[in-house]
Short mmCIF file of C-alpha atoms in Angstrom, two decimals:
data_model
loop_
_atom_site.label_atom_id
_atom_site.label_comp_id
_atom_site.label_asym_id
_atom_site.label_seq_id
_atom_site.Cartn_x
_atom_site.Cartn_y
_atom_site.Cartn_z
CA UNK A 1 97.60 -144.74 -3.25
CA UNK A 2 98.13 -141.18 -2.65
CA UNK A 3 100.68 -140.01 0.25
CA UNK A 4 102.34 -137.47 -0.66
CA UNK A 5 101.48 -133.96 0.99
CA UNK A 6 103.60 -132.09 -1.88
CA UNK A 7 100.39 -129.03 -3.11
CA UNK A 8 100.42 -127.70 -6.77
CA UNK A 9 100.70 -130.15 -9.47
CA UNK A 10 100.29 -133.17 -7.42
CA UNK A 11 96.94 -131.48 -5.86
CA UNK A 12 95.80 -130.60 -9.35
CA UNK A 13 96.74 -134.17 -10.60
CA UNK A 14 94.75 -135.70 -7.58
CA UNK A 15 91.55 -133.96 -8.46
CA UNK A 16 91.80 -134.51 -12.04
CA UNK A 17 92.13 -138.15 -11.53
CA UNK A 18 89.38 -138.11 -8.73
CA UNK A 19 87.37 -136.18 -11.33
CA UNK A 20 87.72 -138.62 -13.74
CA UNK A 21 86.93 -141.81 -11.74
CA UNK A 22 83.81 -139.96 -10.41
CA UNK A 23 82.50 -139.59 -14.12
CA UNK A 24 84.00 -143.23 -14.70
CA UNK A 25 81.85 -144.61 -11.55
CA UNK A 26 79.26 -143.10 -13.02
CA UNK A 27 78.91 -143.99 -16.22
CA UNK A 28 79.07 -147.52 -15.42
CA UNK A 29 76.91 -147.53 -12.34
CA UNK A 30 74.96 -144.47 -12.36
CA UNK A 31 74.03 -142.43 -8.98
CA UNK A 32 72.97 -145.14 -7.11
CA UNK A 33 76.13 -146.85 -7.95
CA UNK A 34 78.64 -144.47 -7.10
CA UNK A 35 80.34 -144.69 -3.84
CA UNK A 36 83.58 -143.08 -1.73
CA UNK A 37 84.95 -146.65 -2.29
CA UNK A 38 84.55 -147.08 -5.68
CA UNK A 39 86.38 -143.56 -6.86
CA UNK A 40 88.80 -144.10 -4.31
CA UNK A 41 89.75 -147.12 -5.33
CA UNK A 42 89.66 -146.46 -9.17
CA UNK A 43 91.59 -143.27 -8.88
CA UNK A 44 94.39 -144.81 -7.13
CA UNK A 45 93.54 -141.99 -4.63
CA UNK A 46 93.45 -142.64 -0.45
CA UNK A 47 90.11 -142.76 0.87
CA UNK A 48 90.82 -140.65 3.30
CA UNK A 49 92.30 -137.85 1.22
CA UNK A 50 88.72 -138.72 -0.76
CA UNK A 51 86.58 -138.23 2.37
CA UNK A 52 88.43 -135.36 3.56
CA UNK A 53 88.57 -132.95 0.20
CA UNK A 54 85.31 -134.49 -1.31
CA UNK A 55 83.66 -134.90 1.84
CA UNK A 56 80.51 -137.19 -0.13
CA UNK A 57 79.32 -138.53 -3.14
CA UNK A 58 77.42 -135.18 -3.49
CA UNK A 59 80.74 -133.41 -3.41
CA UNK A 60 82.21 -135.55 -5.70
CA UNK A 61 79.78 -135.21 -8.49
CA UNK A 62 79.71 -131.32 -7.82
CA UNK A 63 83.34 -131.26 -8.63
CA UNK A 64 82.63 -133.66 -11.82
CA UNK A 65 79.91 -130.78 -13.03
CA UNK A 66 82.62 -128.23 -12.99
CA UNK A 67 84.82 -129.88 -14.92
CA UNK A 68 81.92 -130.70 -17.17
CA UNK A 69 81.22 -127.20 -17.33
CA UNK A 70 85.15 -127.05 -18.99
CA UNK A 71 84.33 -129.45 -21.55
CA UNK A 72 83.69 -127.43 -25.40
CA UNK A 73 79.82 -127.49 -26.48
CA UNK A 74 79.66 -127.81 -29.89
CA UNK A 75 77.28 -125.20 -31.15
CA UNK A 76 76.07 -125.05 -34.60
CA UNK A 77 76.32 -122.50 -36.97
CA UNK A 78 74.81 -123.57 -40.24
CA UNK A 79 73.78 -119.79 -41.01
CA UNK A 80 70.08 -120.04 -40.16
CA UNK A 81 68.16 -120.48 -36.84
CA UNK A 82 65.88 -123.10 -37.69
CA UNK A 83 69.14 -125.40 -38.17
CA UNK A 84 70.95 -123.91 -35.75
CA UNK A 85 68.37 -124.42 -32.71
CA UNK A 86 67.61 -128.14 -34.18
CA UNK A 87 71.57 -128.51 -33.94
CA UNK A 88 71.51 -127.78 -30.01
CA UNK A 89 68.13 -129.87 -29.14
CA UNK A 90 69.72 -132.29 -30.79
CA UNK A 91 72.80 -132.07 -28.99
CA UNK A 92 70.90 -132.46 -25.94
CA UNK A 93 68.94 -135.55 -27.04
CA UNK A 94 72.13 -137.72 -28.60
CA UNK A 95 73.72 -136.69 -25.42
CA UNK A 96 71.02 -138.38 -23.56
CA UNK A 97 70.96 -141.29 -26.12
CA UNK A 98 75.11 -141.85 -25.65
CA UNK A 99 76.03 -145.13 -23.72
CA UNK A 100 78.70 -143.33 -22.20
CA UNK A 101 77.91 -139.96 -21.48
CA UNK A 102 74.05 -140.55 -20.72
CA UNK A 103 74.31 -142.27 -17.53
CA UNK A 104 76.62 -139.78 -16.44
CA UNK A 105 74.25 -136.76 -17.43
CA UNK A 106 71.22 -138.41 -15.44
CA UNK A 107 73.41 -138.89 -12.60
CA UNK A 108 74.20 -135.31 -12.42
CA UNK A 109 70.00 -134.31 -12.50
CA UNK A 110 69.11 -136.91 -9.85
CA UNK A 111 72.57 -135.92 -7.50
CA UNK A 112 70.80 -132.15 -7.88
CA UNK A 113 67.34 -133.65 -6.63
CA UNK A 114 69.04 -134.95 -4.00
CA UNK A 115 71.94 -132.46 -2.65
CA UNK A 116 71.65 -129.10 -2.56
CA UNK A 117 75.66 -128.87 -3.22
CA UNK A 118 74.98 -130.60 -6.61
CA UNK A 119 71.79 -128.50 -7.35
CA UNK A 120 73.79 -125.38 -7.09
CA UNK A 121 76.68 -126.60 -9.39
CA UNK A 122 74.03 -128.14 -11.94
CA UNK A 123 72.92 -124.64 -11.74
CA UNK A 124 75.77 -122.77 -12.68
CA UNK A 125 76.60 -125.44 -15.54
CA UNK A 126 73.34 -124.97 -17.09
CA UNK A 127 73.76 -121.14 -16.54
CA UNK A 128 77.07 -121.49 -18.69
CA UNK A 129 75.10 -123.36 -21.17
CA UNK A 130 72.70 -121.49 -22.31
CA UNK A 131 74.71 -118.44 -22.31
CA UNK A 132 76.87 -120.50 -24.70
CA UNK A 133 74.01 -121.74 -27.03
CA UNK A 134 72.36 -118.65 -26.72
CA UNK A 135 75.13 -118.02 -28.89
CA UNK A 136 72.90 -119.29 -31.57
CA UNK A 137 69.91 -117.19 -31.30
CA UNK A 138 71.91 -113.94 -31.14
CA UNK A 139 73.26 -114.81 -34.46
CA UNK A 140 70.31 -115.00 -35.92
CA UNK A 141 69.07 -111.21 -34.42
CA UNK A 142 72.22 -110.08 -35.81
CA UNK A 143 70.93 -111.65 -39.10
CA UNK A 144 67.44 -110.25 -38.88
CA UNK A 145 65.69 -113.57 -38.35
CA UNK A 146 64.41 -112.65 -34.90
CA UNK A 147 63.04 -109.62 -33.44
CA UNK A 148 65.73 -108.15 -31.06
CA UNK A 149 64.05 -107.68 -27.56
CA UNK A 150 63.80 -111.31 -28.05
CA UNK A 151 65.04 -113.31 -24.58
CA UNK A 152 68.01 -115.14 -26.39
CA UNK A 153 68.16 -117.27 -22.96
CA UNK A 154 64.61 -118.37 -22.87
CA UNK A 155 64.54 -119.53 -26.34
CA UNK A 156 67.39 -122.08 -25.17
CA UNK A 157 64.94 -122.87 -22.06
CA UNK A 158 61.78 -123.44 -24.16
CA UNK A 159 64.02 -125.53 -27.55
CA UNK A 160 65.45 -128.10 -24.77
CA UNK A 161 62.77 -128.06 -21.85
CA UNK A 162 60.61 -131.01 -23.59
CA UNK A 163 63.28 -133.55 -24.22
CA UNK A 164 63.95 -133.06 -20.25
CA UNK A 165 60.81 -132.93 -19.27
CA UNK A 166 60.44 -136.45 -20.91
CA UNK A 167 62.85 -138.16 -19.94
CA UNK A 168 62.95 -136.78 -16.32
CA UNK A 169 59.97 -135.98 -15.45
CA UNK A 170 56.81 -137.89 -17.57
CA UNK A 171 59.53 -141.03 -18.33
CA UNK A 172 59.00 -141.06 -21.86
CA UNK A 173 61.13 -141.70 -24.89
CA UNK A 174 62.61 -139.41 -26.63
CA UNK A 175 63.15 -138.97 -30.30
CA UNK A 176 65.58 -137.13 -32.91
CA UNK A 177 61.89 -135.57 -34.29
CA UNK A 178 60.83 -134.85 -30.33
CA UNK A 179 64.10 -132.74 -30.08
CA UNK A 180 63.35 -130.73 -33.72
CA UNK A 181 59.76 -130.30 -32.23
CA UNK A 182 60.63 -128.57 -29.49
CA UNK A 183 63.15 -126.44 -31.48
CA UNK A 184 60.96 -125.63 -33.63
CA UNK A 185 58.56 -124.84 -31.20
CA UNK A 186 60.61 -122.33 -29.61
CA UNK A 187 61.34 -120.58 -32.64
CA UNK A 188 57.64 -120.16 -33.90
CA UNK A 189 57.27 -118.71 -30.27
CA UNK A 190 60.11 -116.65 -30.57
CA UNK A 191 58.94 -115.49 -34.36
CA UNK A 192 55.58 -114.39 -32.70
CA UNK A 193 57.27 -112.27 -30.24
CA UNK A 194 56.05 -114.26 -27.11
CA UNK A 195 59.73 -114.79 -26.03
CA UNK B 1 48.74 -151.12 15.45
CA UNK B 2 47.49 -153.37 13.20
CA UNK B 3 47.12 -156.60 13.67
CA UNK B 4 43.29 -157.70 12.77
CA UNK B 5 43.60 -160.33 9.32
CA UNK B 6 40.15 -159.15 8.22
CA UNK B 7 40.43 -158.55 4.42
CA UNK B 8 38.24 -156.68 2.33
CA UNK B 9 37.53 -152.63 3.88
CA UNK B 10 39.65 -153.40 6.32
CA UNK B 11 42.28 -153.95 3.77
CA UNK B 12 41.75 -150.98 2.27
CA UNK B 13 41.14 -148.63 4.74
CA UNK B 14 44.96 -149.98 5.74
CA UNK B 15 46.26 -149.20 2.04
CA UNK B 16 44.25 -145.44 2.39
CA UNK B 17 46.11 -145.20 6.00
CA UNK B 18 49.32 -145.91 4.78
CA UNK B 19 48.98 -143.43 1.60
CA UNK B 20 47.94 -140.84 3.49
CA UNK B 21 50.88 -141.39 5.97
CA UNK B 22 53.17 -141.28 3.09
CA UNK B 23 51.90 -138.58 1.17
CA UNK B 24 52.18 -136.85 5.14
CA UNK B 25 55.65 -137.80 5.39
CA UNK B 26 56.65 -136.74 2.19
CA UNK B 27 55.44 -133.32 2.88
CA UNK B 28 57.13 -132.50 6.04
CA UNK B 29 60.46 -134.53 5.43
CA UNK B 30 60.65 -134.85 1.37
CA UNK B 31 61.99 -138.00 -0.33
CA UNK B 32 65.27 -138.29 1.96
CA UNK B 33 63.56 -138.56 5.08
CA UNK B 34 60.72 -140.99 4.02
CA UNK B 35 60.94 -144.40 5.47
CA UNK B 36 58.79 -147.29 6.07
CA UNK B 37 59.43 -146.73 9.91
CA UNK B 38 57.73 -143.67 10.26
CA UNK B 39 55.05 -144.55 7.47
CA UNK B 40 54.25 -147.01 9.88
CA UNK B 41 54.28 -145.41 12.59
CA UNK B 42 52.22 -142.63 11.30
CA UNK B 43 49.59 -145.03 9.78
CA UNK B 44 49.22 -146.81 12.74
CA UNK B 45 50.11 -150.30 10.81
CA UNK B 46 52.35 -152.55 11.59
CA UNK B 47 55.87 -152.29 10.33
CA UNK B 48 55.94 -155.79 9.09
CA UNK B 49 52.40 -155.30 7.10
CA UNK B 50 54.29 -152.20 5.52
CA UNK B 51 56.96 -153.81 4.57
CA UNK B 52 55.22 -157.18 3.08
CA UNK B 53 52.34 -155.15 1.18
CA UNK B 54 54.78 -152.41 -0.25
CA UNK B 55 58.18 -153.71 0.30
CA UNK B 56 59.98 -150.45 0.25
CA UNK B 57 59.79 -146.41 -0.10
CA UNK B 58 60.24 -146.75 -3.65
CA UNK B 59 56.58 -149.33 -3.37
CA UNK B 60 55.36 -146.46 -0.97
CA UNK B 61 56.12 -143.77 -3.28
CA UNK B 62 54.59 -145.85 -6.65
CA UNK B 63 51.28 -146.43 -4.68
CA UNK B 64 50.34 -143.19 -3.29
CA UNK B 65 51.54 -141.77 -6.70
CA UNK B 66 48.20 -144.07 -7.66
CA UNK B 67 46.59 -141.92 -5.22
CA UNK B 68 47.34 -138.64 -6.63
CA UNK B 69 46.34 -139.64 -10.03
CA UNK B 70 42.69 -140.07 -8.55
CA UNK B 71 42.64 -136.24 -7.27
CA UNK B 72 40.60 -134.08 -9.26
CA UNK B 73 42.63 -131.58 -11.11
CA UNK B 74 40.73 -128.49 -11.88
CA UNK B 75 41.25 -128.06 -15.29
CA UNK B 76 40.21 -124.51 -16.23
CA UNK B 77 37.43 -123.34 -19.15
CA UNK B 78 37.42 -119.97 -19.64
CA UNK B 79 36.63 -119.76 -23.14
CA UNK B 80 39.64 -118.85 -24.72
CA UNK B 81 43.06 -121.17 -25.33
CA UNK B 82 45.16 -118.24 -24.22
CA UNK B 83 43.73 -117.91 -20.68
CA UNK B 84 42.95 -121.95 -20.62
CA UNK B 85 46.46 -122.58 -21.44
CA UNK B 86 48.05 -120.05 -19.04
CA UNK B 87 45.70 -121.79 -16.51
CA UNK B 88 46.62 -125.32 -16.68
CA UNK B 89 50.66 -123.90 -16.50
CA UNK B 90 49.53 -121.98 -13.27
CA UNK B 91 48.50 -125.04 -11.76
CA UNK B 92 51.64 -126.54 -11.97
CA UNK B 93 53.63 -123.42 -10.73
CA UNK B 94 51.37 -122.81 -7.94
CA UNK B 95 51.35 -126.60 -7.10
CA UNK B 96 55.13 -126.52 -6.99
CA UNK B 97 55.12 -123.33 -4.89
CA UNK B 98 52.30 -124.49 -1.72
CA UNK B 99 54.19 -125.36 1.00
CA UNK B 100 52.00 -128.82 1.25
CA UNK B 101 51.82 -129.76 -2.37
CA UNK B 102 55.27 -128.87 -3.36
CA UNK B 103 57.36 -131.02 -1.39
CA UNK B 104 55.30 -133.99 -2.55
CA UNK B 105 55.39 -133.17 -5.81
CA UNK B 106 59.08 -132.94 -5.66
CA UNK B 107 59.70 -136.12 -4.02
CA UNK B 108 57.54 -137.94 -6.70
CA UNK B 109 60.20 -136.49 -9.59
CA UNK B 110 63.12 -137.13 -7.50
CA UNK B 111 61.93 -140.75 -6.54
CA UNK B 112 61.39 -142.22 -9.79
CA UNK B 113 64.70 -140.63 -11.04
CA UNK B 114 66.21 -143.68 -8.13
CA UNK B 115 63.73 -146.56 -8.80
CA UNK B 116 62.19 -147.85 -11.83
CA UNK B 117 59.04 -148.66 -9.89
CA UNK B 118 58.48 -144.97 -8.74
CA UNK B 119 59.32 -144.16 -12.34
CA UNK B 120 56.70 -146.43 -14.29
CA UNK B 121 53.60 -144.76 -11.70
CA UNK B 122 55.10 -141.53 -12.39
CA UNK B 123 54.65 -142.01 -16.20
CA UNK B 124 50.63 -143.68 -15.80
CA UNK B 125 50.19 -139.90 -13.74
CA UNK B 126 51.64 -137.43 -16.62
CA UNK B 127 49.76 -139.94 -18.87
CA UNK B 128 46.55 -138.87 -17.13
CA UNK B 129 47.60 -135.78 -16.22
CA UNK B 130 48.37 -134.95 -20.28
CA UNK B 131 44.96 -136.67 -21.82
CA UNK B 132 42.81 -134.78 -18.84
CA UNK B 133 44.55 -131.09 -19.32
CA UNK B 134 44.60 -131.87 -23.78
CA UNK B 135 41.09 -131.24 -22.83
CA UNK B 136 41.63 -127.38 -22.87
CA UNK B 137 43.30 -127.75 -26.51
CA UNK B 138 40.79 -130.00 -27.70
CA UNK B 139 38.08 -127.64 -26.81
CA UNK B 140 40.22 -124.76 -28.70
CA UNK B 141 40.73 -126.99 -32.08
CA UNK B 142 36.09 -127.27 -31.90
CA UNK B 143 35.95 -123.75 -31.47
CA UNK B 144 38.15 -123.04 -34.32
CA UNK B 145 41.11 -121.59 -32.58
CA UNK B 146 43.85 -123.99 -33.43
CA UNK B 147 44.30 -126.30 -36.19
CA UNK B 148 42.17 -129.99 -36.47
CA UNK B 149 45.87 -131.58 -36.82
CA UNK B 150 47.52 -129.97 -33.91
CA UNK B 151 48.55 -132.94 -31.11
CA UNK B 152 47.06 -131.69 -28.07
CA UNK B 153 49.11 -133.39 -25.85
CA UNK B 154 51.98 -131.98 -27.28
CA UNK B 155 50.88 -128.62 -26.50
CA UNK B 156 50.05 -129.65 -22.67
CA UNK B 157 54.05 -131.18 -22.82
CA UNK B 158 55.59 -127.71 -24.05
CA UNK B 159 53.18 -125.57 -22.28
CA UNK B 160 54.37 -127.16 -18.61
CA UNK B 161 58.06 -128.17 -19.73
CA UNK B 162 59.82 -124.91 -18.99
CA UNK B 163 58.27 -124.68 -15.45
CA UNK B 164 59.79 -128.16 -14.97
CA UNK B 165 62.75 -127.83 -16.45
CA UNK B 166 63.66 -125.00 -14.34
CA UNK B 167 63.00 -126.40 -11.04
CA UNK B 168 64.39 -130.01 -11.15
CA UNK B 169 67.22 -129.63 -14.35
CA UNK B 170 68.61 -125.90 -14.27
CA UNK B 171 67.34 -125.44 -10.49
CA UNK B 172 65.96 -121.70 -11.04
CA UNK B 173 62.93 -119.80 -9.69
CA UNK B 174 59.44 -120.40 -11.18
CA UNK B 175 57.35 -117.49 -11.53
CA UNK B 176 53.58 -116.99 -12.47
CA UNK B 177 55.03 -114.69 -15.36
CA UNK B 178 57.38 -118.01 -16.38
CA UNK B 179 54.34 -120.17 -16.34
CA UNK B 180 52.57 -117.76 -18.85
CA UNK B 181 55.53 -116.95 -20.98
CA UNK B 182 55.97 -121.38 -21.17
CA UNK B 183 51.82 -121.56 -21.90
CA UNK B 184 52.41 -118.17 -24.87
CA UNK B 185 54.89 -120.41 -26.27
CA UNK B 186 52.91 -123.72 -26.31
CA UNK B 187 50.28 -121.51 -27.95
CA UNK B 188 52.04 -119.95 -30.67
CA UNK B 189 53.88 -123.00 -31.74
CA UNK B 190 50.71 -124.88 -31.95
CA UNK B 191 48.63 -121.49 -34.23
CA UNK B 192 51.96 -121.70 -36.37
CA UNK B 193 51.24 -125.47 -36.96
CA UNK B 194 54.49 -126.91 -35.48
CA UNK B 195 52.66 -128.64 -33.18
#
């Protein structure tokens, strides 16, 4: 149980530990799982101190998505674009596919449905992510392999939308060749000049 | 109130009542303020008939998603895949962005993320929804446009992905130019035969 009042590195310790039982909670039980209680309890943190810096389960897993945001991305660089942008749709779809880290994933899309505290940190994450794995598509204007008024953003958008939009939206599986569809997809758009 | 034990019409004009009423709700409050209470209440059937014949928001949600699947959706035929496309990705963007339509729409996505129910009748809609708007790409592949082995669904999926992807995963504006840019993309992966 936490009593102390001591700031600094027992405030930073707190939230990292609060952090970390939120994704915990998470993963095991998903959104509709996760309570006060539960991280409380599993972080060996007061629920009180809980309630009053977190103030809800939507301001718990808003706090989780930042630290998410921390976490390294590992963007390919295989030296061409068709590989690359497989690599990161890929990325995306094991994520999805992990026992562990899936559950917590969906549980960040369906907190942003449902708080608008949680929409706006799921927005900035994503905003840091596809400035990161646009990463990959400016490589490959650098290379010559893509026109270079192409929207390096937007090709991230269009290469990852459809194993989302399956799994979120039309509840459908989603495969290893789904996720190199779509990639390739959005490079045959971006070839043509439409992006 | 209703307490008549006629079946037959009266049995369904009590199942229209109470999808209407829900669909109703839905609009003004969105998927956090739905209950059975005031689907009841709006419906003009009795709480305990709600709650026997659907059980539960989630049962509300699943059966007037049933509903929407029988609405006609106005599939355009200009002609031409380009404007046909850019058409049936309008209709999503402009659905999303009525101040009637939208909300509902929104609450179906965010209620089958929290109940299986919700997201099996979810599926059976996109599943209609893809096979009636692969009409536009079917028609293209007869006139010669695309190629006989193109998956027409496929295109539908990629040429409406982006537009959901930004409002319910990476919570961004939708605009009418997004919606053609996602339905360009669709097209020109499908002529370059990724699709």
């Amino acid at each position: 149980m936490e009593t102390s009042k001591r700031p600094g590195g027992r405030s930073a310790r707190v939230r990292d530990a609060v952090r970390r039982a939120t994704l915990a909670e998470l993963s095991e039980h998903g959104m509709r799982g996760l309570t006060v209680e539960n991280v409380a309890e599993r972080s060996g943190v007061h629920k009180t101190t809980v309630y009053r810096r977190w103030g809800s389960v939507e301001g718990l897993i808003a706090d989780a998505l930042e630290m998410a945001q921390e976490e390294p991305w590992p963007i390919p660089d295989t030296g061409t674009i068709e590989e690359d942008l497989r690599g990161v749709a890929r990325l995306v779809q094991s994520g999805f596919d992990d026992p562990e880290l899936g559950p917590v994933s969906s549980a960040f899309v369906a907190a942003a449905m449902q708080s608008p505290e949680a929409a706006r940190a799921l927005h900035d994450f994503f905003e840091a992510r596809h400035e990161q794995s646009a990463q990959v598509v400016r490589r490959a204007v650098d290379r010559g392999e893509l026109p270079v008024t192409v929207d390096v953003r937007e090709v991230i958008r269009v290469a990852v939308a459809p194993i989302y939009y399956r799994l979120f939206v039309a509840h459908e599986p989603v495969t290893e060749r789904d996720a190199d569809r779509a990639a390739d997809a959005a490079l045959a758009a971006a070839r043509a000049g439409v992006l």
